[in-house]
């Protein structure tokens, strides 16, 4: 009987040791898996952050190019406004050729937009969910969402407005367009200029010129806001890159 008790006690002891060992083994296996997952997640996050930095650098270059385009458009608009205002000054308008006057009143659209290629690729990559870049991503998203829509809408508005100008200044029978050299001219140059000046200085002509000046000023305002927004983003990106 004592022998049986010893054997049972030994079996229980061995079972207890086995259970403890098995639990310990399971614990180490789970711990190993968790550590491996943690390392893998860390590595994937590190790779994603590097990808984000590459995209952000490309976006920064796009913003720099956009800034240059906006600067050029703003300067061009200022020149166009000065020329259009000079049409109301007899001394100034006398210095322009007939062809130049026609070019001033039919100066066309500006039609500047922002480059969204790098930004769109970054969004498609899915890395915009990285918490480390959340603040910058929000700023980028706000800029591209607002100004891309903003510019498209105002460019459409400008195009429609310019089309109306073209109907008034080009599709008419008061004078010939001298800056088009594709066909021979019929009208007498002196009479043609007088006819043009008569339209330019008419109430309708002045109204069209005035409205085109207001349109140019409005587009300049839009481009200035977009340019300033791009410059702020470039500075923000620089500050983040310089703190690494």
PDB file of C-alpha atoms in Angstrom:
ATOM      1  CA  UNK A   1       0.000   0.000   0.000  1.00  0.00           C
ATOM      2  CA  UNK A   2       2.836   2.392   0.886  1.00  0.00           C
ATOM      3  CA  UNK A   3       4.416   1.494  -2.414  1.00  0.00           C
ATOM      4  CA  UNK A   4       1.263   2.480  -4.307  1.00  0.00           C
ATOM      5  CA  UNK A   5       1.060   5.786  -2.444  1.00  0.00           C
ATOM      6  CA  UNK A   6       4.648   6.599  -3.361  1.00  0.00           C
ATOM      7  CA  UNK A   7       4.036   5.734  -6.988  1.00  0.00           C
ATOM      8  CA  UNK A   8       0.889   7.927  -7.106  1.00  0.00           C
ATOM      9  CA  UNK A   9       2.725  10.783  -5.418  1.00  0.00           C
ATOM     10  CA  UNK A  10       5.556  10.489  -7.909  1.00  0.00           C
ATOM     11  CA  UNK A  11       3.132  10.458 -10.833  1.00  0.00           C
ATOM     12  CA  UNK A  12       1.360  13.564  -9.518  1.00  0.00           C
ATOM     13  CA  UNK A  13       4.669  15.315  -9.004  1.00  0.00           C
ATOM     14  CA  UNK A  14       5.810  14.441 -12.508  1.00  0.00           C
ATOM     15  CA  UNK A  15       2.472  15.566 -13.956  1.00  0.00           C
ATOM     16  CA  UNK A  16       2.722  18.844 -12.085  1.00  0.00           C
ATOM     17  CA  UNK A  17       6.240  19.399 -13.351  1.00  0.00           C
ATOM     18  CA  UNK A  18       5.161  18.515 -16.883  1.00  0.00           C
ATOM     19  CA  UNK A  19       2.238  20.948 -16.740  1.00  0.00           C
ATOM     20  CA  UNK A  20       4.473  23.718 -15.403  1.00  0.00           C
ATOM     21  CA  UNK A  21       7.043  22.974 -18.090  1.00  0.00           C
ATOM     22  CA  UNK A  22       4.385  22.870 -20.810  1.00  0.00           C
ATOM     23  CA  UNK A  23       2.897  26.168 -19.650  1.00  0.00           C
ATOM     24  CA  UNK A  24       6.338  27.716 -19.539  1.00  0.00           C
ATOM     25  CA  UNK A  25       7.099  26.442 -23.016  1.00  0.00           C
ATOM     26  CA  UNK A  26       3.811  27.856 -24.338  1.00  0.00           C
ATOM     27  CA  UNK A  27       4.569  31.181 -22.662  1.00  0.00           C
ATOM     28  CA  UNK A  28       7.984  31.405 -24.306  1.00  0.00           C
ATOM     29  CA  UNK A  29       6.514  30.456 -27.671  1.00  0.00           C
ATOM     30  CA  UNK A  30       3.831  33.164 -27.368  1.00  0.00           C
ATOM     31  CA  UNK A  31       6.396  35.675 -26.124  1.00  0.00           C
ATOM     32  CA  UNK A  32       8.622  34.814 -29.080  1.00  0.00           C
ATOM     33  CA  UNK A  33       5.750  35.257 -31.515  1.00  0.00           C
ATOM     34  CA  UNK A  34       4.823  38.605 -29.966  1.00  0.00           C
ATOM     35  CA  UNK A  35       8.416  39.801 -30.092  1.00  0.00           C
ATOM     36  CA  UNK A  36       8.710  38.679 -33.720  1.00  0.00           C
ATOM     37  CA  UNK A  37       5.465  40.452 -34.600  1.00  0.00           C
ATOM     38  CA  UNK A  38       6.641  43.555 -32.783  1.00  0.00           C
ATOM     39  CA  UNK A  39       9.937  43.546 -34.669  1.00  0.00           C
ATOM     40  CA  UNK A  40       8.115  42.934 -37.953  1.00  0.00           C
ATOM     41  CA  UNK A  41       5.663  45.771 -37.263  1.00  0.00           C
ATOM     42  CA  UNK A  42       8.513  48.066 -36.297  1.00  0.00           C
ATOM     43  CA  UNK A  43      10.364  47.178 -39.493  1.00  0.00           C
ATOM     44  CA  UNK A  44       7.252  47.696 -41.653  1.00  0.00           C
ATOM     45  CA  UNK A  45       6.593  51.014 -39.937  1.00  0.00           C
ATOM     46  CA  UNK A  46      10.206  52.060 -40.536  1.00  0.00           C
ATOM     47  CA  UNK A  47       9.870  51.191 -44.238  1.00  0.00           C
ATOM     48  CA  UNK A  48       6.562  53.080 -44.444  1.00  0.00           C
ATOM     49  CA  UNK A  49       8.136  56.142 -42.833  1.00  0.00           C
ATOM     50  CA  UNK A  50      10.953  56.060 -45.390  1.00  0.00           C
ATOM     51  CA  UNK A  51       8.397  55.822 -48.201  1.00  0.00           C
ATOM     52  CA  UNK A  52       6.495  58.727 -46.669  1.00  0.00           C
ATOM     53  CA  UNK A  53       9.676  60.815 -46.614  1.00  0.00           C
ATOM     54  CA  UNK A  54      10.273  60.059 -50.306  1.00  0.00           C
ATOM     55  CA  UNK A  55       6.723  61.109 -51.221  1.00  0.00           C
ATOM     56  CA  UNK A  56       6.937  64.213 -49.043  1.00  0.00           C
ATOM     57  CA  UNK A  57      10.181  65.226 -50.749  1.00  0.00           C
ATOM     58  CA  UNK A  58       8.491  64.843 -54.158  1.00  0.00           C
ATOM     59  CA  UNK A  59       5.509  66.866 -52.943  1.00  0.00           C
ATOM     60  CA  UNK A  60       7.882  69.568 -51.753  1.00  0.00           C
ATOM     61  CA  UNK A  61       9.378  69.753 -55.261  1.00  0.00           C
ATOM     62  CA  UNK A  62       5.867  69.972 -56.762  1.00  0.00           C
ATOM     63  CA  UNK A  63       5.026  72.797 -54.380  1.00  0.00           C
ATOM     64  CA  UNK A  64       8.207  74.653 -55.349  1.00  0.00           C
ATOM     65  CA  UNK A  65       7.320  74.364 -59.052  1.00  0.00           C
ATOM     66  CA  UNK A  66       3.739  75.465 -58.344  1.00  0.00           C
ATOM     67  CA  UNK A  67       5.061  78.475 -56.435  1.00  0.00           C
ATOM     68  CA  UNK A  68       7.145  79.482 -59.462  1.00  0.00           C
ATOM     69  CA  UNK A  69       4.136  79.175 -61.772  1.00  0.00           C
ATOM     70  CA  UNK A  70       1.975  81.235 -59.433  1.00  0.00           C
ATOM     71  CA  UNK A  71       4.662  83.912 -59.188  1.00  0.00           C
ATOM     72  CA  UNK A  72       4.839  84.094 -62.975  1.00  0.00           C
ATOM     73  CA  UNK A  73       1.030  84.225 -63.292  1.00  0.00           C
ATOM     74  CA  UNK A  74       0.771  87.018 -60.705  1.00  0.00           C
ATOM     75  CA  UNK A  75       3.408  89.127 -62.500  1.00  0.00           C
ATOM     76  CA  UNK A  76       1.718  88.475 -65.834  1.00  0.00           C
ATOM     77  CA  UNK A  77      -1.646  89.542 -64.412  1.00  0.00           C
ATOM     78  CA  UNK A  78      -0.130  92.785 -63.078  1.00  0.00           C
ATOM     79  CA  UNK A  79       1.201  93.558 -66.557  1.00  0.00           C
ATOM     80  CA  UNK A  80      -2.158  92.768 -68.158  1.00  0.00           C
ATOM     81  CA  UNK A  81      -3.968  95.029 -65.684  1.00  0.00           C
ATOM     82  CA  UNK A  82      -1.555  97.913 -66.368  1.00  0.00           C
ATOM     83  CA  UNK A  83      -2.032  97.524 -70.115  1.00  0.00           C
ATOM     84  CA  UNK A  84      -5.814  97.414 -69.810  1.00  0.00           C
ATOM     85  CA  UNK A  85      -5.868 100.491 -67.583  1.00  0.00           C
ATOM     86  CA  UNK A  86      -3.739 102.344 -70.128  1.00  0.00           C
ATOM     87  CA  UNK A  87      -6.545 101.953 -72.683  1.00  0.00           C
ATOM     88  CA  UNK A  88      -8.425 104.662 -70.767  1.00  0.00           C
ATOM     89  CA  UNK A  89      -5.511 107.098 -71.146  1.00  0.00           C
ATOM     90  CA  UNK A  90      -5.462 108.864 -74.559  1.00  0.00           C
ATOM     91  CA  UNK A  91      -1.693 109.431 -74.406  1.00  0.00           C
ATOM     92  CA  UNK A  92      -0.986 105.798 -73.538  1.00  0.00           C
ATOM     93  CA  UNK A  93      -3.343 104.234 -76.053  1.00  0.00           C
ATOM     94  CA  UNK A  94      -1.825 106.393 -78.806  1.00  0.00           C
ATOM     95  CA  UNK A  95       1.510 104.603 -78.270  1.00  0.00           C
ATOM     96  CA  UNK A  96       0.023 101.185 -78.973  1.00  0.00           C
ATOM     97  CA  UNK A  97      -0.330  99.742 -82.453  1.00  0.00           C
ATOM     98  CA  UNK A  98      -3.736  98.518 -83.575  1.00  0.00           C
ATOM     99  CA  UNK A  99      -2.534  94.937 -83.230  1.00  0.00           C
ATOM    100  CA  UNK A 100      -1.313  95.588 -79.666  1.00  0.00           C
ATOM    101  CA  UNK A 101      -4.649  97.085 -78.621  1.00  0.00           C
ATOM    102  CA  UNK A 102      -6.454  94.055 -79.997  1.00  0.00           C
ATOM    103  CA  UNK A 103      -4.055  91.815 -78.100  1.00  0.00           C
ATOM    104  CA  UNK A 104      -4.688  93.680 -74.848  1.00  0.00           C
ATOM    105  CA  UNK A 105      -8.480  93.367 -74.982  1.00  0.00           C
ATOM    106  CA  UNK A 106      -8.267  89.677 -75.974  1.00  0.00           C
ATOM    107  CA  UNK A 107      -5.519  88.610 -73.560  1.00  0.00           C
ATOM    108  CA  UNK A 108      -7.215  85.313 -72.711  1.00  0.00           C
ATOM    109  CA  UNK A 109      -7.154  83.133 -69.598  1.00  0.00           C
ATOM    110  CA  UNK A 110      -4.442  82.480 -67.020  1.00  0.00           C
ATOM    111  CA  UNK A 111      -5.569  78.925 -66.186  1.00  0.00           C
ATOM    112  CA  UNK A 112      -2.995  77.899 -63.565  1.00  0.00           C
ATOM    113  CA  UNK A 113      -3.547  74.724 -61.523  1.00  0.00           C
ATOM    114  CA  UNK A 114      -1.564  72.803 -58.909  1.00  0.00           C
ATOM    115  CA  UNK A 115       0.347  69.578 -59.565  1.00  0.00           C
ATOM    116  CA  UNK A 116      -1.249  66.756 -57.556  1.00  0.00           C
ATOM    117  CA  UNK A 117       0.688  63.779 -58.985  1.00  0.00           C
ATOM    118  CA  UNK A 118       3.005  63.103 -56.029  1.00  0.00           C
ATOM    119  CA  UNK A 119       0.265  63.809 -53.495  1.00  0.00           C
ATOM    120  CA  UNK A 120      -2.214  61.457 -55.213  1.00  0.00           C
ATOM    121  CA  UNK A 121       0.388  58.664 -55.351  1.00  0.00           C
ATOM    122  CA  UNK A 122       1.082  59.102 -51.646  1.00  0.00           C
ATOM    123  CA  UNK A 123      -2.631  58.847 -50.825  1.00  0.00           C
ATOM    124  CA  UNK A 124      -2.983  55.743 -53.024  1.00  0.00           C
ATOM    125  CA  UNK A 125      -0.047  54.106 -51.211  1.00  0.00           C
ATOM    126  CA  UNK A 126      -1.995  54.151 -47.943  1.00  0.00           C
ATOM    127  CA  UNK A 127       0.847  55.586 -45.856  1.00  0.00           C
ATOM    128  CA  UNK A 128      -1.240  58.645 -44.968  1.00  0.00           C
ATOM    129  CA  UNK A 129      -2.492  56.655 -41.956  1.00  0.00           C
ATOM    130  CA  UNK A 130       0.923  56.790 -40.264  1.00  0.00           C
ATOM    131  CA  UNK A 131       0.432  58.467 -36.857  1.00  0.00           C
ATOM    132  CA  UNK A 132       3.982  59.906 -36.932  1.00  0.00           C
ATOM    133  CA  UNK A 133       3.090  62.012 -39.985  1.00  0.00           C
ATOM    134  CA  UNK A 134      -0.545  62.694 -39.133  1.00  0.00           C
ATOM    135  CA  UNK A 135      -0.164  66.440 -38.548  1.00  0.00           C
ATOM    136  CA  UNK A 136       1.707  67.019 -41.819  1.00  0.00           C
ATOM    137  CA  UNK A 137      -0.658  64.754 -43.772  1.00  0.00           C
ATOM    138  CA  UNK A 138      -3.612  66.786 -42.495  1.00  0.00           C
ATOM    139  CA  UNK A 139      -1.964  70.014 -43.661  1.00  0.00           C
ATOM    140  CA  UNK A 140      -1.213  68.524 -47.080  1.00  0.00           C
ATOM    141  CA  UNK A 141      -4.720  67.123 -47.422  1.00  0.00           C
ATOM    142  CA  UNK A 142      -6.239  70.477 -46.531  1.00  0.00           C
ATOM    143  CA  UNK A 143      -4.074  72.345 -49.055  1.00  0.00           C
ATOM    144  CA  UNK A 144      -4.715  69.990 -51.967  1.00  0.00           C
ATOM    145  CA  UNK A 145      -8.406  69.486 -51.211  1.00  0.00           C
ATOM    146  CA  UNK A 146      -9.127  73.199 -50.862  1.00  0.00           C
ATOM    147  CA  UNK A 147      -6.925  74.785 -53.519  1.00  0.00           C
ATOM    148  CA  UNK A 148      -7.319  72.095 -56.170  1.00  0.00           C
ATOM    149  CA  UNK A 149     -11.108  72.519 -56.056  1.00  0.00           C
ATOM    150  CA  UNK A 150     -10.794  76.271 -55.606  1.00  0.00           C
ATOM    151  CA  UNK A 151      -8.571  76.707 -58.658  1.00  0.00           C
ATOM    152  CA  UNK A 152     -10.611  74.405 -60.884  1.00  0.00           C
ATOM    153  CA  UNK A 153     -13.807  76.306 -60.112  1.00  0.00           C
ATOM    154  CA  UNK A 154     -12.268  79.744 -60.639  1.00  0.00           C
ATOM    155  CA  UNK A 155     -10.483  78.630 -63.815  1.00  0.00           C
ATOM    156  CA  UNK A 156     -13.851  77.494 -65.195  1.00  0.00           C
ATOM    157  CA  UNK A 157     -15.390  80.817 -64.187  1.00  0.00           C
ATOM    158  CA  UNK A 158     -12.527  82.717 -65.822  1.00  0.00           C
ATOM    159  CA  UNK A 159     -12.836  80.674 -69.015  1.00  0.00           C
ATOM    160  CA  UNK A 160     -16.568  81.400 -69.320  1.00  0.00           C
ATOM    161  CA  UNK A 161     -15.973  85.093 -68.667  1.00  0.00           C
ATOM    162  CA  UNK A 162     -13.206  85.260 -71.276  1.00  0.00           C
ATOM    163  CA  UNK A 163     -15.452  83.481 -73.796  1.00  0.00           C
ATOM    164  CA  UNK A 164     -17.930  86.337 -73.414  1.00  0.00           C
ATOM    165  CA  UNK A 165     -15.098  88.808 -74.015  1.00  0.00           C
ATOM    166  CA  UNK A 166     -14.119  86.940 -77.166  1.00  0.00           C
ATOM    167  CA  UNK A 167     -17.694  87.165 -78.437  1.00  0.00           C
ATOM    168  CA  UNK A 168     -17.573  90.936 -77.989  1.00  0.00           C
ATOM    169  CA  UNK A 169     -14.044  91.712 -79.224  1.00  0.00           C
ATOM    170  CA  UNK A 170     -13.492  89.065 -81.897  1.00  0.00           C
ATOM    171  CA  UNK A 171     -16.807  87.855 -83.281  1.00  0.00           C
ATOM    172  CA  UNK A 172     -17.944  91.251 -84.587  1.00  0.00           C
ATOM    173  CA  UNK A 173     -17.927  93.207 -87.855  1.00  0.00           C
ATOM    174  CA  UNK A 174     -16.666  96.608 -86.699  1.00  0.00           C
ATOM    175  CA  UNK A 175     -12.949  96.033 -87.409  1.00  0.00           C
ATOM    176  CA  UNK A 176     -10.492  93.424 -88.653  1.00  0.00           C
ATOM    177  CA  UNK A 177      -8.149  91.541 -86.361  1.00  0.00           C
ATOM    178  CA  UNK A 178      -4.689  92.695 -87.355  1.00  0.00           C
ATOM    179  CA  UNK A 179      -2.703  90.301 -85.195  1.00  0.00           C
ATOM    180  CA  UNK A 180      -3.927  87.378 -87.325  1.00  0.00           C
ATOM    181  CA  UNK A 181      -1.687  87.123 -90.399  1.00  0.00           C
ATOM    182  CA  UNK A 182      -3.239  84.010 -91.919  1.00  0.00           C
ATOM    183  CA  UNK A 183      -5.481  85.898 -94.363  1.00  0.00           C
ATOM    184  CA  UNK A 184      -5.086  89.146 -96.365  1.00  0.00           C
ATOM    185  CA  UNK A 185      -6.507  92.304 -94.771  1.00  0.00           C
ATOM    186  CA  UNK A 186      -9.394  94.128 -96.434  1.00  0.00           C
ATOM    187  CA  UNK A 187      -9.944  97.195 -94.255  1.00  0.00           C
ATOM    188  CA  UNK A 188      -7.921 100.390 -94.560  1.00  0.00           C
ATOM    189  CA  UNK A 189      -5.405 100.403 -91.640  1.00  0.00           C
ATOM    190  CA  UNK A 190      -6.314 103.937 -90.517  1.00  0.00           C
ATOM    191  CA  UNK A 191     -10.046 103.314 -90.737  1.00  0.00           C
ATOM    192  CA  UNK A 192      -9.628  99.954 -89.021  1.00  0.00           C
ATOM    193  CA  UNK A 193      -7.829 101.579 -86.080  1.00  0.00           C
ATOM    194  CA  UNK A 194     -10.475 104.283 -85.782  1.00  0.00           C
ATOM    195  CA  UNK A 195     -13.195 101.619 -85.765  1.00  0.00           C
ATOM    196  CA  UNK A 196     -11.351  99.686 -83.049  1.00  0.00           C
ATOM    197  CA  UNK A 197     -10.835 102.776 -80.859  1.00  0.00           C
ATOM    198  CA  UNK A 198     -14.487 103.636 -81.263  1.00  0.00           C
ATOM    199  CA  UNK A 199     -15.446 100.235 -79.820  1.00  0.00           C
ATOM    200  CA  UNK A 200     -12.804 100.386 -77.058  1.00  0.00           C
ATOM    201  CA  UNK A 201     -13.924 103.849 -75.892  1.00  0.00           C
ATOM    202  CA  UNK A 202     -17.635 103.055 -76.140  1.00  0.00           C
ATOM    203  CA  UNK A 203     -19.647 102.416 -72.975  1.00  0.00           C
ATOM    204  CA  UNK A 204     -19.866  98.724 -73.770  1.00  0.00           C
ATOM    205  CA  UNK A 205     -16.146  98.546 -74.552  1.00  0.00           C
ATOM    206  CA  UNK A 206     -15.190 100.267 -71.305  1.00  0.00           C
ATOM    207  CA  UNK A 207     -17.500  97.964 -69.366  1.00  0.00           C
ATOM    208  CA  UNK A 208     -15.863  94.884 -70.879  1.00  0.00           C
ATOM    209  CA  UNK A 209     -12.369  96.216 -70.140  1.00  0.00           C
ATOM    210  CA  UNK A 210     -13.339  97.146 -66.580  1.00  0.00           C
ATOM    211  CA  UNK A 211     -14.866  93.727 -65.949  1.00  0.00           C
ATOM    212  CA  UNK A 212     -11.780  92.025 -67.368  1.00  0.00           C
ATOM    213  CA  UNK A 213      -9.618  94.053 -64.957  1.00  0.00           C
ATOM    214  CA  UNK A 214     -11.797  92.948 -62.044  1.00  0.00           C
ATOM    215  CA  UNK A 215     -11.517  89.361 -63.264  1.00  0.00           C
ATOM    216  CA  UNK A 216      -7.726  89.623 -63.424  1.00  0.00           C
ATOM    217  CA  UNK A 217      -7.623  91.019 -59.881  1.00  0.00           C
ATOM    218  CA  UNK A 218      -9.802  88.167 -58.645  1.00  0.00           C
ATOM    219  CA  UNK A 219      -7.577  85.555 -60.272  1.00  0.00           C
ATOM    220  CA  UNK A 220      -4.506  87.269 -58.825  1.00  0.00           C
ATOM    221  CA  UNK A 221      -6.072  87.024 -55.374  1.00  0.00           C
ATOM    222  CA  UNK A 222      -6.710  83.295 -55.840  1.00  0.00           C
ATOM    223  CA  UNK A 223      -3.208  82.606 -57.149  1.00  0.00           C
ATOM    224  CA  UNK A 224      -1.666  84.629 -54.320  1.00  0.00           C
ATOM    225  CA  UNK A 225      -3.510  82.552 -51.713  1.00  0.00           C
ATOM    226  CA  UNK A 226      -2.465  79.315 -53.403  1.00  0.00           C
ATOM    227  CA  UNK A 227       1.153  80.497 -53.661  1.00  0.00           C
ATOM    228  CA  UNK A 228       1.257  81.529 -50.004  1.00  0.00           C
ATOM    229  CA  UNK A 229      -0.290  78.197 -48.993  1.00  0.00           C
ATOM    230  CA  UNK A 230       2.382  76.319 -50.960  1.00  0.00           C
ATOM    231  CA  UNK A 231       5.162  78.390 -49.376  1.00  0.00           C
ATOM    232  CA  UNK A 232       3.846  77.662 -45.869  1.00  0.00           C
ATOM    233  CA  UNK A 233       3.791  73.937 -46.602  1.00  0.00           C
ATOM    234  CA  UNK A 234       7.357  74.032 -47.920  1.00  0.00           C
ATOM    235  CA  UNK A 235       8.504  75.769 -44.712  1.00  0.00           C
ATOM    236  CA  UNK A 236       6.640  73.212 -42.601  1.00  0.00           C
ATOM    237  CA  UNK A 237       8.216  70.317 -44.492  1.00  0.00           C
ATOM    238  CA  UNK A 238      11.662  71.934 -44.127  1.00  0.00           C
ATOM    239  CA  UNK A 239      11.193  72.361 -40.381  1.00  0.00           C
ATOM    240  CA  UNK A 240      10.225  68.691 -40.003  1.00  0.00           C
ATOM    241  CA  UNK A 241      13.114  67.458 -42.155  1.00  0.00           C
ATOM    242  CA  UNK A 242      15.616  69.645 -40.270  1.00  0.00           C
ATOM    243  CA  UNK A 243      14.584  68.215 -36.879  1.00  0.00           C
ATOM    244  CA  UNK A 244      15.464  64.631 -37.813  1.00  0.00           C
TER     245      UNK A 244
END
